[in-house]
Amino acid sequence: MQAASEPIQELKLVGICKRFPGILACDNVSLEVKRGEVLALVGENGAGKSTLMNILAGLYQPDSGTISLNGEAVHFKTPNAAFAHGIGMVHQNFMLVPNLTVVENVALGSKNLHRFMNLDLNGARRRIKEISEHHELPVNPDAYIWQLSVGEQQRVELVKTLCFGAQLLILDEPTSALTPQETDDLLARLKRMTAELSIIFISHKLNEVKALSDRVTILRHGAVVFNGTTADHTPAELAALMTGHEVTLPRNESHDQSTEVILSVKALRARGDRGNLALDGLDLELRAGEVLGLAGVSGNGQRELADVLAGLRPVESGTIHFQGKNLTNHSPRRMIEAGLGYIPEDRHHEGIVPSFSVQDNLVLKDYASPKFSFSCFLKLGEIERNAESLRECFDIRCSSTSVATGSLSGGNIQKVILAREIARCPKALVAVYPTRGVDMGAQEFIHTQLLARRKEGVGVLLISEELEEIMNLSDRIAVIYKGRILKVLPAAIATREQLGLLMAGVVNE
Amino acid sequence: RAKVRVALIVESTVDDKGWCQAMHDAIKVTQKKYGNALVEYSYSEKMKPVDAGSAARQYASKGFEIIICHGAQYKNLVLEMAEEFPKTSFAFGTSADIGPKNVFTYMPESEQTGYLNGIIAGLVTKANVIGNVGPVDGGDSARYNRGFYLGVKSVNPKADIKLAYTGSFGDFVKAAELAHTDIKAGADVLTGASQQATGALRAVAEYRDKNIWWVGQDTSQLAMSESFKVIAAASYDYTAIVEAIIAKREAKVLGGENLPLNFANGGFTYKFNEKVGPVLTPAVRKAVGAAEKDMKAGKLPIAWKEVKF
Amino acid sequence: MNSGGMIYNILSLGVPFSVALLVAALGENFNQRAGIFNLGCEGIMSMGAFLGFLPAFFIKTGPLAAHVNLLGFVFAMAAGALLGLLFALVTVTFRASQGIAGIGLQMFGWGIAGTLSRHFVGGVTGVEGVPAWAIPGLAKIPFLGGVLFNHNPVVYIAFLMVPTSWYLLFRTPWGLKVRAVGTYPRAADTMGINVNRVRYQALMLGGAMAGFAGAYLSLCQAKMFADDIVAGRGFIAVALVYFGRWNPVGILGGALLFSLAQTLQLSIQVGGIKFPYEFAVMLPYVLVIVVLAFTRKARMRGPTELGKPYNREMRV
Amino acid sequence: MNKIKLLYRLGVILTAALAAALVGAMVLTAIGASPIATYTTIFTGPFADKYGITEVLVRAIPLILVGLGIAISFRSGILNIGAEGQILMGILASTAMALAFPGAPKVILLPLMFMAGALGGAFWGGIAGFLRAKLGVNEILSTVMLNYIAAQFYTYLLRGPMIDSNELLTGSGTPQSMRLPKAAWLDRIVPETRLHAGLILALVLAFCVYSLLWRTTWGYRLRAAGAEAKAARYAGVHVERSLITAMLLAGGFAGLAGAVEVSGVHHRAIEGISSGYGFSGIVVALFGGLHPAGIVPAAVFFGVLLVGADMTQRSAGVPANMILVLQGVVILAIVSAKMYINNAYALERFARFFRRSGTAKIPRSVKTGGQP
Ligand SMILES: Nc1ncnc2c1ncn2[C@@H]1O[C@H](COP(=O)(O)OP(=O)(O)OP(=O)(O)O)[C@@H](O)[C@H]1O
Ligand SMILES: Nc1ncnc2c1ncn2[C@@H]1O[C@H](COP(=O)(O)OP(=O)(O)OP(=O)(O)O)[C@@H](O)[C@H]1O
Ligand SMILES: [Mg+2]
Ligand SMILES: [Mg+2]
């Protein structure tokens, strides 16, 4: 699909309804985008944003309602039809085939490159070059997707969508996995693109919404609850409109230093999935009752560090001491038993068993403890009671605790994991990107919980790319770069600029 | 004579050009001879032992007088059912045991046919290499293979007999592969028992213009398009057994006998294939004829049990 | 016989024997690359073997008589494609569990071939089949000529299918779609690929190839038809796809390994053995497992969504 | 809504049944057999008398046992298609055990025999589990190959070391073991039929498997490893060990099925005992939703299909291969229907369609309460 024949002057959705079994995902939604405009679409997890956009992109069929382009009613039966009208979408989960290269991914969707018994990869390469130069989105066309970092994949997604000739770009949480720099870059680029395109932008970060969008539409429970010009409202107001109440992200104000080291890592070396030395002599100390923020651009060893701590990745050399005991290269089970809690990055496949019920997932690590089993028999009643009480405590929104956990929204899945890890009363908690893709309300909740654990004396290792989050919550901040800790600073004196430089590998004396 | 109802239970199909078809054909011949009104016939194919149990029970409860379970794997079932249905005659083979009073057993003494085929193979081979495509080493084919060995040795002690097994009664393709392997290894006369042998014969037929020959264990091979390779073939003729069972039943003997199948009692037929031409020399005919005559007279005991491969 | 001669025999017999497994596995590879696990390969092969044999059986005279084998292969492939279509209907459109549906298809194909052959042919019967055709010139090369260039023409076609499959899979738009659809169907869908259509096509192609493999058995290898002529080769073909790690070249390796081991064990038996023959018969099966277990594992590049039906509406 | 749901399901089942019947009828007509007679025989034949019903249950016993094992392995993330080979190993082991202690009393011999059968099968399944867990050999490949290997090993033993010495003596040479001592026979629970006490064992074990999978920490581990290996590993489950355990259990059940067949039906090891139960067991397990409560009825249904279809040979003159066609068609139709029955999205669409057309047809007078 090359550029559509006619530029999009105006897109209108009127009265869109979409029902999934048991839930009304879009409830009579109407909205409108004009040429060159950025419309922000915000709302809590599960508000129906992605569903609405998938309808616009031709992936879902609305139950009722109409879409019109330039005043003419259109009907997108397939994503192809949407492309043909110049609508391109960057989905919330990357829509890139991991075992294909970047060019192949682009060529896959570019039907004009499909020759009989021959694939015009060079044509695709040219097109990628053209687009990436034009929009300053550098990508390596011959890399396999699985080799790319999350940020790079995001760029590829964007280039891919633009290669398909999008004139209206739908971006579903494009920044949720990006580093601050990458986010700033992306926003700047998008701003420039508005000269040629219209954009619908979905994000849970209201400052981004504020920075980029012209107008904002807020969805709640599938229905539009607010429609207005961004400039007229502050992020706080938008947050209140979105959740129905004031949202204030908690801050760690005390900064008092405890001295008891609970987890100590020395000269740790470990390999990444691609065989590279992802951790290269890393030293780190986590104290009881502190939040240690680990800042860094993703791909510098954060994931591997978390894996190693959880016992999921072998250590080549170096030691891990937990509460004074050497636990280097111990099994996950031993780490769990020793009292290490872990909120993993990949919540859908690592943090939960999607087909298991919420009840079952809440005892994923403790099903064999005397509390939930007697000899080898599970105490089903106890497991259910546990789930009910955690559900209440952690405000997990689900129709019942016996539904499959995979069917919950991202924020609620995160709450399930958090509830489980916290209820286990760990001595130390490793939290990897705990609020990625989670709405404001849930974010507030998660932060509050982490700080509460800190108060109870738990050592929290918070791995995040959000400087905001790290600076808000941490007592000390460590910066990781190329598998080593570059520097550890007290949070009280750390500044954004300083951290930014460190994350880029620049150590100033 | 009274009407009799005969049921047949087979493991493969009644058109397999082999083991099962031989019995089926025999019953058909008997039926034709006595008339449809006098012999009612029904069969069940592809019967695993457990299915055979159901089928046999159904036949017995429907009043079939004679139930032939054509395979030694049905032995158990027959012995068990015989107690339950004492008025029904059962028959199974191959077996040399004497069964209970309402069970006939039958045993093709196939070392005899193997011996005749062996004589031909031993005389015809120029390379002194003979291939034998075996299914598995058990039942009547074990007897056949040993008889064949003795037959060859009786006329050509120097001949090398390459015996190999496919491990399956019904894998035609593998039998063909094995036949090709034999031929590549120099064999110029081949034989083989059970239905899979058809695959081997088909493979032999591919060497149309070469002097490579087949001696068969089923006369229906003489009617196949590959027959130009078949020098001679033996066949089981169960007609005598079927008729014997019917007759004995009429005489109130429901079983308790072993009915062997051999040249002496007409249980085997043996045919030369005139179409193969000069390879079938008078010397061959003579040697085979003499041996057959001796067997018919019971003068040629074949010590197949002594043969150890 | 000297060992050189034995090796020559094993190679020159093993190569043509590998064809049915090779082609069926290459076909199954297309199915699996598109994300569909087709255990019904065996049934499709039976049907292919039957229909491939049918023209040669019926048409003995007349103008078509010269082309019966070609006709047979066409019929077999058409029937295979049809059964592939049926399987696609069940597993792609109805999204039925592929494991059971495969067993169902196996019974169905096998049963129909047997039933129709009983009715229209009536028993085990041979046909003329496809004769050998030595490639002029090449067949004269010592050793290699006999091993590679002195077979029936279908063998050459089958071996050409290896690079062709590879090219189709890795160098054409359709192959790209197939690989995408088997790995991340939702991504393919959002890029405007009709996931179901691609899966239908892959299943029909795979079916046609399985039909071809069946016809090879009845027309080139056994030159006869009997209802259980396939005798489990369909299942082995499925297993070989795993052996080859979803790559046509690896599958070729697996098919050759299996058939050469097969001829090797037959040769060993023919050469005279001093141990129970059953152990010789086991050899190819054991060898395939052992070789796979002790080769170094490459990064899995296979279809990660294998066996999972795709539903655009369903939340992942 | 519930009425609509019922209607929807009924519709799906009827459509599938009709489609299956039609395809079968086409083939039947082509070969000149009567479809009606055939179908009537399949579905009423087995219920005509005591024999039919008990024979159905006789078939259901091994199917339940194999199905339970398959359910365990599939739930644990292993596609085990090696039950056929595992059954054979179970038969060998249990037969050897029974023949080794011919004088032992029943209460000792039967448990010993079943234990041996289960161990034999478990050993064979365990090989596939080990190959998968430790050497990364795909289980589909290994189980397919192991089936053939087991088949050869089976004939080797029955033809050689384990052959009934009587067979050698008389020269029959049939590959079969000696007859088991009476103490190794399972009791018949309905006189004059072949229905044996294995049924009780199978039902008890079905309950045990349910408890194992859903009530114990073991089962929890197995299911977690099968449903999402990454998460299970993260939660401290040793996934490799769990794969091996699952294959041991699956193989054990298949082996036990073999032992029960020998002890209950055949009373000696002969060829053809497994009669395809390894594959039918997969179908039964998946039909039954990989849950014992589904597997038991699915096994009985499949038993009806097996027995009824066999009867058509005799009652309707249908050739044996036609039975395969009918079974294949029924399987294809049922799996298709099953997916639709459980598809909430399709039900939702149907309900919406039904409501729309439904409301349009209801006359206003009725709605406003006018008495007709
Ligand atoms: N394919 C589906 N099948 C069933 N329910 C769905 C499906 N997709 C979405 N839903 C439900 O519809 C509602 C809206 O989901 P949607 O993904 O649109 O939310 P969202 O606003 O994008 O949330 P988030 O911010 O977490 O991405 C949720 O309750 C979700 O559970
Ligand atoms: N698949 C597995 N993954 C992880 N750990 C396992 C696994 N199987 C067993 N274990 C662990 O090995 C040990 C012995 O196993 P076993 O099932 O006998 O335990 P147990 O003493 O009965 O305790 P449990 O209550 O955990 O069942 C236990 O610590 C158990 O948790
Ligand atoms: Mg969303
Ligand atoms: Mg335990």
Short mmCIF file of N, CA, C and O and ligand atoms in Angstrom, two decimals, chain A residues 46 48-51 92 172-173 202 204, ligand 3:
data_model
loop_
_atom_site.label_atom_id
_atom_site.label_comp_id
_atom_site.label_asym_id
_atom_site.label_seq_id
_atom_site.Cartn_x
_atom_site.Cartn_y
_atom_site.Cartn_z
N GLY A 46 -8.55 -0.73 30.43
CA GLY A 46 -9.82 -1.38 30.16
C GLY A 46 -10.95 -0.43 29.82
O GLY A 46 -12.10 -0.84 29.75
N GLY A 48 -11.43 0.90 27.01
CA GLY A 48 -11.91 0.65 25.65
C GLY A 48 -11.14 1.39 24.58
O GLY A 48 -11.56 1.41 23.42
N LYS A 49 -10.02 1.96 24.93
CA LYS A 49 -9.25 2.74 23.96
C LYS A 49 -8.75 1.87 22.81
O LYS A 49 -8.96 2.18 21.64
N SER A 50 -8.09 0.80 23.18
CA SER A 50 -7.52 -0.06 22.14
C SER A 50 -8.62 -0.66 21.28
O SER A 50 -8.47 -0.76 20.06
N THR A 51 -9.71 -1.05 21.91
CA THR A 51 -10.80 -1.63 21.15
C THR A 51 -11.29 -0.66 20.10
O THR A 51 -11.46 -1.00 18.93
N GLN A 92 -0.64 -1.61 20.60
CA GLN A 92 -0.13 -1.57 21.97
C GLN A 92 0.96 -2.63 22.17
O GLN A 92 1.99 -2.35 22.77
N ASP A 172 -0.94 3.51 19.87
CA ASP A 172 -1.53 2.98 21.10
C ASP A 172 -0.42 2.77 22.12
O ASP A 172 0.36 1.82 22.01
N GLU A 173 -0.31 3.66 23.06
CA GLU A 173 0.72 3.63 24.11
C GLU A 173 2.12 3.40 23.53
O GLU A 173 2.81 2.45 23.92
N ILE A 202 -2.48 7.54 22.22
CA ILE A 202 -2.99 7.01 23.48
C ILE A 202 -1.83 6.90 24.46
O ILE A 202 -0.75 6.43 24.10
N HIS A 204 -0.87 6.76 28.98
CA HIS A 204 -1.26 6.94 30.38
C HIS A 204 -0.47 8.06 31.02
O HIS A 204 -0.70 8.39 32.18
MG MG E 3 -5.10 -0.71 25.32
#
